[in-house]
mmCIF file of C-alpha atoms and ligand atoms in Angstrom:
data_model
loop_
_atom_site.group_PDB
_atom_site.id
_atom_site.type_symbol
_atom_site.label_atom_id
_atom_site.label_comp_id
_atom_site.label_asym_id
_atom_site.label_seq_id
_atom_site.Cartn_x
_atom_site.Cartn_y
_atom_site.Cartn_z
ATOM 1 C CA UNK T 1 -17.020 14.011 -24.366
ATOM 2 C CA UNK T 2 -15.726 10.507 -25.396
ATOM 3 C CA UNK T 3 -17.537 9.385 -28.987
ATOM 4 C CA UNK T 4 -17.121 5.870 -30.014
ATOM 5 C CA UNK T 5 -15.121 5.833 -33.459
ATOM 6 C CA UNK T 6 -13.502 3.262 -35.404
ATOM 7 C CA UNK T 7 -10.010 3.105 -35.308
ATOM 8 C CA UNK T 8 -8.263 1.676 -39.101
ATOM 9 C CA UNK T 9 -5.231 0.023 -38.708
ATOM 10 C CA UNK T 10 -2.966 -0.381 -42.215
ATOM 11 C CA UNK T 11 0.150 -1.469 -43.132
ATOM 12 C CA UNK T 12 2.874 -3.596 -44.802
ATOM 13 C CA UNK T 13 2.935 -6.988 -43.611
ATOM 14 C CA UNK T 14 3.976 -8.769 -40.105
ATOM 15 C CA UNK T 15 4.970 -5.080 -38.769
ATOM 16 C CA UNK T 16 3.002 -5.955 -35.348
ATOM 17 C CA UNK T 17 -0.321 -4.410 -37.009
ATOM 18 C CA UNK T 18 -2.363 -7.133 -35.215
ATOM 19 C CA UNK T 19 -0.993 -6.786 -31.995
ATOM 20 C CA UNK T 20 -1.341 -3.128 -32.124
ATOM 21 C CA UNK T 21 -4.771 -3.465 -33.010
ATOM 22 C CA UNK T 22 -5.568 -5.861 -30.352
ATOM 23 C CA UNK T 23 -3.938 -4.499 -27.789
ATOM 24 C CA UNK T 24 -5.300 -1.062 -28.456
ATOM 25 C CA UNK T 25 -9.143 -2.743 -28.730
ATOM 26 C CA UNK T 26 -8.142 -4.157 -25.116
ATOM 27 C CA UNK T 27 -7.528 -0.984 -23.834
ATOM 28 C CA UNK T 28 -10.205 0.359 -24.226
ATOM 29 C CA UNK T 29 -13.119 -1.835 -24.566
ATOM 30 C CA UNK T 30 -13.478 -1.994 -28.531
ATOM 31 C CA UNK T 31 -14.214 -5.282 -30.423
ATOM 32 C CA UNK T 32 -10.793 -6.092 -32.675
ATOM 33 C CA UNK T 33 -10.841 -7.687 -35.968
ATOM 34 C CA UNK T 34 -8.034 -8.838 -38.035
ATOM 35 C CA UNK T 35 -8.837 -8.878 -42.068
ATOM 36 C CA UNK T 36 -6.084 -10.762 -43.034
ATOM 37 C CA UNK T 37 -7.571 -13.622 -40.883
ATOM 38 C CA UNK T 38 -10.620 -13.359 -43.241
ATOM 39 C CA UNK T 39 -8.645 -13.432 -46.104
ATOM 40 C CA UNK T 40 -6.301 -16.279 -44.903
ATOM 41 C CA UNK T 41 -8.860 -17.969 -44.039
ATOM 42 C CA UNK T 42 -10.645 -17.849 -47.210
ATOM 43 C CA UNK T 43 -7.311 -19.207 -48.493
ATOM 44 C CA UNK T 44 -7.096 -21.952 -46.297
ATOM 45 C CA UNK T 45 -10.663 -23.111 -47.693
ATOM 46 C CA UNK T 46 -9.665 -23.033 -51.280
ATOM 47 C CA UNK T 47 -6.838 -24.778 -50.476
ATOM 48 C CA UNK T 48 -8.550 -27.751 -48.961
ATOM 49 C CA UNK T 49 -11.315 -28.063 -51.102
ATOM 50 C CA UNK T 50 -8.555 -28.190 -54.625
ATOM 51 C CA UNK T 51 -9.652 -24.861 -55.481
ATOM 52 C CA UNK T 52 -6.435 -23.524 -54.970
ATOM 53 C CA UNK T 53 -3.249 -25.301 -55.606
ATOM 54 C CA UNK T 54 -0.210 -24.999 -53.780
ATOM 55 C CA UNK T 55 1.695 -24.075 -56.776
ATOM 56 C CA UNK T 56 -1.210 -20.986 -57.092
ATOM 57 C CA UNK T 57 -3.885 -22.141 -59.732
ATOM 58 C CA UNK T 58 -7.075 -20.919 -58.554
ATOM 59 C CA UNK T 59 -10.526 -21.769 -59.674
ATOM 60 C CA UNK T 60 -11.546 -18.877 -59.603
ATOM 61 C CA UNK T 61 -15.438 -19.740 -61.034
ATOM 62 C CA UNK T 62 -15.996 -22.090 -58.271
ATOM 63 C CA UNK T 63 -14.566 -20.031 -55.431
ATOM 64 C CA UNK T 64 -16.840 -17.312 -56.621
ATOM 65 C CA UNK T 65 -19.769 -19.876 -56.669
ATOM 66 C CA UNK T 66 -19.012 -21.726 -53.260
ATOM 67 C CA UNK T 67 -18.322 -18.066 -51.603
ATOM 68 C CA UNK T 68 -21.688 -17.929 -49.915
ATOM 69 C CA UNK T 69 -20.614 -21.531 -48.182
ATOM 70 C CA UNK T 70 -17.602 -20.111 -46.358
ATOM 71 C CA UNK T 71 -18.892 -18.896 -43.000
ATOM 72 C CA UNK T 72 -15.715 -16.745 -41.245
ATOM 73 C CA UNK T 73 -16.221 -15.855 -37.469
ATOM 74 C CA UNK T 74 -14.345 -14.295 -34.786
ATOM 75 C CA UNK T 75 -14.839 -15.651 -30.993
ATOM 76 C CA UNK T 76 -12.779 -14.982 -27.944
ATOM 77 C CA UNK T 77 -11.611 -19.082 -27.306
ATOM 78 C CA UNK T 78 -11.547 -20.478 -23.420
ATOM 79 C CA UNK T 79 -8.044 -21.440 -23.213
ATOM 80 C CA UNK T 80 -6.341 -17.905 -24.464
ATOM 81 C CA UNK T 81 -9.136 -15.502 -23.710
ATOM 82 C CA UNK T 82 -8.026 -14.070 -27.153
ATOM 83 C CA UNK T 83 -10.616 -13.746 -30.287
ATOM 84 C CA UNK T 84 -9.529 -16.255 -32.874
ATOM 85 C CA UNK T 85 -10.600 -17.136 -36.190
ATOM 86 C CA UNK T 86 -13.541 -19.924 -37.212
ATOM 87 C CA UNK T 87 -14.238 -21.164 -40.018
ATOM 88 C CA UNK T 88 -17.484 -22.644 -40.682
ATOM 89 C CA UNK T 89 -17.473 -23.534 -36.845
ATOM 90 C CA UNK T 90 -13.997 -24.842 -36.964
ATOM 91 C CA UNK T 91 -10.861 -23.015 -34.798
ATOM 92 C CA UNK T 92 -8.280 -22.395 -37.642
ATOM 93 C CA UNK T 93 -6.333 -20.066 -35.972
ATOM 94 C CA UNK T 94 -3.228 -21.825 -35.580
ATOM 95 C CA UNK T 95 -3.781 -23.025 -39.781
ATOM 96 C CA UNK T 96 -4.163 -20.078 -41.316
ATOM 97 C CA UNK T 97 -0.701 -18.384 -40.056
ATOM 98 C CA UNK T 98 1.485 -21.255 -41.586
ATOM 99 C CA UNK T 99 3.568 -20.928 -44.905
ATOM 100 C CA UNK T 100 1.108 -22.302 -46.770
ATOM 101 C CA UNK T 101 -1.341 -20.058 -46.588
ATOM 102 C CA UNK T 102 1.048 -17.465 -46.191
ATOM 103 C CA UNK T 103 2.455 -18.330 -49.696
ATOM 104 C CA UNK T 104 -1.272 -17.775 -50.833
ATOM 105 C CA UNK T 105 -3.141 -14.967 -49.655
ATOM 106 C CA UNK T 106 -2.290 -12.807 -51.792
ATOM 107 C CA UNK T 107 -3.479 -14.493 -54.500
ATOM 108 C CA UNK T 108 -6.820 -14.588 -53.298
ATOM 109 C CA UNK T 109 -6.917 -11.301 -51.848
ATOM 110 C CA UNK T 110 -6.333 -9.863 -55.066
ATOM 111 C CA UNK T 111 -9.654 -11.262 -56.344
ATOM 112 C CA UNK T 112 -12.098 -9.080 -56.798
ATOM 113 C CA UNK T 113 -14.768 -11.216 -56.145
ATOM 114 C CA UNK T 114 -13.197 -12.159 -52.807
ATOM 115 C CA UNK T 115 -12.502 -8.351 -51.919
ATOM 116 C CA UNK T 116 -16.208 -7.653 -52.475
ATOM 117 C CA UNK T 117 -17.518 -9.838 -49.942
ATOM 118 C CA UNK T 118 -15.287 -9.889 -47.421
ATOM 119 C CA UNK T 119 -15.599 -5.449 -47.617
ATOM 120 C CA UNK T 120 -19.286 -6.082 -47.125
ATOM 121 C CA UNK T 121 -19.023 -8.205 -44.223
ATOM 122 C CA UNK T 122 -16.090 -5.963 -42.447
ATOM 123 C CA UNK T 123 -18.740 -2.859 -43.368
ATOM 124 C CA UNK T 124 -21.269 -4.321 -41.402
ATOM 125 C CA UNK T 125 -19.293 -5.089 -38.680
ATOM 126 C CA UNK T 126 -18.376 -1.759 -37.926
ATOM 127 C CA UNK T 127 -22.445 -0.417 -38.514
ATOM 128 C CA UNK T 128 -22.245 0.555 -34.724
ATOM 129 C CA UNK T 129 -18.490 1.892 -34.243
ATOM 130 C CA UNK T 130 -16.251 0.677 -31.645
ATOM 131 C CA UNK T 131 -13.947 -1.021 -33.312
ATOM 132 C CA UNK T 132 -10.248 -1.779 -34.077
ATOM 133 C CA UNK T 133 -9.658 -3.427 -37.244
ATOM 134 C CA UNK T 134 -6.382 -3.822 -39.150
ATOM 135 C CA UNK T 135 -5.911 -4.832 -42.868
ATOM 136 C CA UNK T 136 -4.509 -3.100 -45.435
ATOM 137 C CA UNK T 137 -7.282 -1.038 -46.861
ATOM 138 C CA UNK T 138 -9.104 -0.428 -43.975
ATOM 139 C CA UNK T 139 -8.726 3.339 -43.992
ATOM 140 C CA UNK T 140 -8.722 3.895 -47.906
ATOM 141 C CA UNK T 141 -11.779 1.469 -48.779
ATOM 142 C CA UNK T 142 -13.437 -0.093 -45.468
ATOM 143 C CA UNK T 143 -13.984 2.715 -43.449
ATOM 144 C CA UNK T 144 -12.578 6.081 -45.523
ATOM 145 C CA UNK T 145 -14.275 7.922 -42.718
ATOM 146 C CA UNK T 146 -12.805 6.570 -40.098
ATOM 147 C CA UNK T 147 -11.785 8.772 -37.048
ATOM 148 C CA UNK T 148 -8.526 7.550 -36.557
ATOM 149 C CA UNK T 149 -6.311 5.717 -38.897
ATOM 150 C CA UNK T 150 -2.651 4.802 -38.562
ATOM 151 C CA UNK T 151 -0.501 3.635 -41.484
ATOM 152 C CA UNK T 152 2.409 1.329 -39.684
ATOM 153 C CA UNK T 153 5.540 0.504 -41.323
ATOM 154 C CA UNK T 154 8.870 -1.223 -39.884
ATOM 155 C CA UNK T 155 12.429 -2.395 -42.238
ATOM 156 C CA UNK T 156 11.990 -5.576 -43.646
ATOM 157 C CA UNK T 157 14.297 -7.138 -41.825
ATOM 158 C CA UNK T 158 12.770 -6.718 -38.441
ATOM 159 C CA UNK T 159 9.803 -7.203 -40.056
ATOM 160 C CA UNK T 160 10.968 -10.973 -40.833
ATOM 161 C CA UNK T 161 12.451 -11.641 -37.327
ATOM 162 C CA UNK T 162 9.062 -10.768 -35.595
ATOM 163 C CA UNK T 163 7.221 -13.073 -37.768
ATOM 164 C CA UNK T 164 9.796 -16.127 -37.042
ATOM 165 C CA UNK T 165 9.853 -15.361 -33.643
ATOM 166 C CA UNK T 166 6.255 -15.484 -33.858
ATOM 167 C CA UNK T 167 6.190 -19.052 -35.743
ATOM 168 C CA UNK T 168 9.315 -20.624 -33.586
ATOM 169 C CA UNK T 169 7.341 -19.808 -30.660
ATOM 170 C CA UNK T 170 4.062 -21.527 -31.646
ATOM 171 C CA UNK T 171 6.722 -25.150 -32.805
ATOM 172 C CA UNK T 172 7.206 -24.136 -36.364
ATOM 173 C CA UNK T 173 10.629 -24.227 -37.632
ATOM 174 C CA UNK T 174 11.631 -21.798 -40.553
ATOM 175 C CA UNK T 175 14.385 -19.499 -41.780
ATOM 176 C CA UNK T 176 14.680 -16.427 -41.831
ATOM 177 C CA UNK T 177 15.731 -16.190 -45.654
ATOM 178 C CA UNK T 178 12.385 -18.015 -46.458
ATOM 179 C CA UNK T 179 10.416 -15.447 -44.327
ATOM 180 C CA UNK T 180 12.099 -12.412 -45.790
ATOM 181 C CA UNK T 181 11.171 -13.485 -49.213
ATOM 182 C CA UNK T 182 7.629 -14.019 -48.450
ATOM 183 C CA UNK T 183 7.169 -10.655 -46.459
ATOM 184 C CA UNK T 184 9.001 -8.548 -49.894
ATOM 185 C CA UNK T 185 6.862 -10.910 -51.869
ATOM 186 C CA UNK T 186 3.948 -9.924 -50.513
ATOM 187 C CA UNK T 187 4.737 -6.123 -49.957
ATOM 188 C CA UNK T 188 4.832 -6.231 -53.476
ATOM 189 C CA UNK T 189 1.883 -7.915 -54.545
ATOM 190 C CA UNK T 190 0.603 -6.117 -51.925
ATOM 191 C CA UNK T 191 0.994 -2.474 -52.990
ATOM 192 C CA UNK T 192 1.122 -3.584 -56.966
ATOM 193 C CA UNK T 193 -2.547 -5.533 -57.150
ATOM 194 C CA UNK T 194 -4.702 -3.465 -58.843
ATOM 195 C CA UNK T 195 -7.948 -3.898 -56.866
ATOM 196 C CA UNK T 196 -7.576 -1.834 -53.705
ATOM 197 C CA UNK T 197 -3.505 -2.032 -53.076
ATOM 198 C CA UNK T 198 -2.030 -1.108 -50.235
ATOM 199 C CA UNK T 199 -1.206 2.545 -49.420
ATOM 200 C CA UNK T 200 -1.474 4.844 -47.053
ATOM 201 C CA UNK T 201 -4.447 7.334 -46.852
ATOM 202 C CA UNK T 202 -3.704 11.249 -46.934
ATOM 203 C CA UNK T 203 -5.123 11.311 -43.707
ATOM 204 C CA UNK T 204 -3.830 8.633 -41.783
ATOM 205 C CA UNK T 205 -0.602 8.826 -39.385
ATOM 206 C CA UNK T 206 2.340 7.307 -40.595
ATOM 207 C CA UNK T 207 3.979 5.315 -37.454
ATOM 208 C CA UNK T 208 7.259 3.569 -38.142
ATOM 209 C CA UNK T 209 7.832 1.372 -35.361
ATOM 210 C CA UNK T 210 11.497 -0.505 -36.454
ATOM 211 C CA UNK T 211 12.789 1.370 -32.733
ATOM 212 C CA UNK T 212 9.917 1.242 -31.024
ATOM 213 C CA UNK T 213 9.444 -1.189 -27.832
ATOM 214 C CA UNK T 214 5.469 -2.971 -27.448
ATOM 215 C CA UNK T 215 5.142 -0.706 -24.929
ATOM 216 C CA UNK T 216 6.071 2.820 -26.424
ATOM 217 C CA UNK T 217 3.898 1.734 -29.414
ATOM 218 C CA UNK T 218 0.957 1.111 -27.048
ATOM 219 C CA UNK T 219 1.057 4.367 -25.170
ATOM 220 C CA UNK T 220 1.796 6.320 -28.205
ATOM 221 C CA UNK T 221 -1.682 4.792 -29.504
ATOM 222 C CA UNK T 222 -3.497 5.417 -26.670
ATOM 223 C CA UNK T 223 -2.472 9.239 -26.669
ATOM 224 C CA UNK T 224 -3.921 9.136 -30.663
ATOM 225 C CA UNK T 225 -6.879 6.932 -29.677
ATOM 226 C CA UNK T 226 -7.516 9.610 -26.471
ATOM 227 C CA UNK T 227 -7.178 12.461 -29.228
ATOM 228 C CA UNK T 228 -9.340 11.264 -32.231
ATOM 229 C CA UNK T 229 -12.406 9.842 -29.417
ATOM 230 C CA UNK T 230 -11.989 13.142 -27.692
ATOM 231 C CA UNK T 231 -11.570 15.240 -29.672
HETATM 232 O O1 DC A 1 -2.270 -9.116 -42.255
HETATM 233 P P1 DC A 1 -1.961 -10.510 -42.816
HETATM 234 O O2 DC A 1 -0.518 -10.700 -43.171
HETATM 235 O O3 DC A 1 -2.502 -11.604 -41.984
HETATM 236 O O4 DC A 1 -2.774 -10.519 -44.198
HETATM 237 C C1 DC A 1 -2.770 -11.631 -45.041
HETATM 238 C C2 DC A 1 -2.873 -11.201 -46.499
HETATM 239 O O5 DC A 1 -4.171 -10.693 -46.777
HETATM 240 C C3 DC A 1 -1.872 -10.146 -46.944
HETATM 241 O O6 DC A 1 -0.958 -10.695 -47.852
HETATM 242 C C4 DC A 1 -2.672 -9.092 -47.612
HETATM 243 C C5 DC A 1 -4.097 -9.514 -47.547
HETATM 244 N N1 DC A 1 -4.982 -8.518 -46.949
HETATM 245 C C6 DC A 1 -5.625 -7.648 -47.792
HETATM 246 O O7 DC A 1 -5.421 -7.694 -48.999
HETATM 247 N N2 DC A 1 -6.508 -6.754 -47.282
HETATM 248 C C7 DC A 1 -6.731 -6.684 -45.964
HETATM 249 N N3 DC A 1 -7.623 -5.803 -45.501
HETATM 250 C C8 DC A 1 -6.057 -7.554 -45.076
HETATM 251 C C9 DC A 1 -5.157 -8.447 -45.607
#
């Protein structure tokens, strides 16, 4: 018999978590959500309203205080058929995956404050199971009974190409020195923050996926996805 579970997708950064994750949701009929989109975008509202400067002092007091004000959705837009991220109503997809806000996400993910809220919103979302979501402590904090987790890891240099690929592609021109440094960067804030860092659950898979084509990755989920909802 087929159970719905949820399905935690961690990781280091720009490893192809998200397309994983959405791909595998796809597959099989499960809603996908992307954290790091809630904490970008989170980011990208500090940023714009000064509470956040681009040279990284935060107000923290007034984040904490204006938290309740930042509404964060997920709807599948018209033109890609893809679920993208809103922010109080607005489509900031394309805005929170530039440098930018790249630069500072970790910052504010490391808040505590921040961590808290956005926990109890990705909680809720997964009340009724059927869901993909990726993050980086998705299986250890989120959902630490989730049915299937998978910890996904890839070199750092492939790591860096994917991501410029991904930001040539949508017009935005950077180099691949300046993306490296970001992705170690945050690896390291990453796995050294002391609220929730990143690290892999006992129970989760570890898939390394440096060699592995989009397609091998996707079948190989499918197989643990078939497994874990079957089993
Ligand atoms: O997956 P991403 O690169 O879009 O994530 C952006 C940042 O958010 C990343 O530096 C780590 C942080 N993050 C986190 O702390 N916890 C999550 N569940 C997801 C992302």
């Amino acid at each position: 018999m087929t159970k719905k579970i949820i399905v935690a997708i961690d990781g280091l950064s720009s490893c192809g978590k998200s397309t994983m994750a959405r791909q595998l949701a796809e597959a099989v009929g499960y809603a996908y959500i992307d954290t790091g989109a809630m904490y970008r975008a989170v980011t990208l509202y500090a940023l714009r309203h000064g509470l956040l400067t681009p040279d990284g002092q935060i107000d923290a007091p007034a984040l904490e205080q204006r938290l309740g004000n930042i509404d964060i959705a997920f709807r599948v837009s018209p033109e890609t058929g893809r679920s993208e991220t809103y922010l109080n109503g607005e489509n900031v997809e394309s805005a929170i995956r530039g440098m930018e806000v790249s630069a500072q996400v970790s910052r504010i993910s490391s808040l505590p404050f921040v961590r808290r809220a956005l926990v109890a919103q990705q909680q809720a979302m997964g009340r009724e199971k059927g869901l993909v979501m990726d993050g980086r402590d998705i299986g250890t904090v989120v959902f630490p009974a989730a049915e299937l987790k998978i910890f996904v890891t890839a070199s750092d240099e492939v790591r860096a190409q994917r991501r410029v690929d991904e930001l040539r592609a949508k017009g935005t021109d950077v180099s691949l020195e300046e993306v490296l440094r970001n992705v170690r960067e945050r690896d390291r804030l990453d796995m050294e923050r002391a609220e929730s860092p990143l690290r892999r659950a006992d129970d989760a898979i570890e898939l390394d996926n440096t060699h592995l084509t989009i397609p091998e990755q996707r079948a190989l989920l499918l197989r643990l996805f078939r497994q874990a909802a079957e089993g």
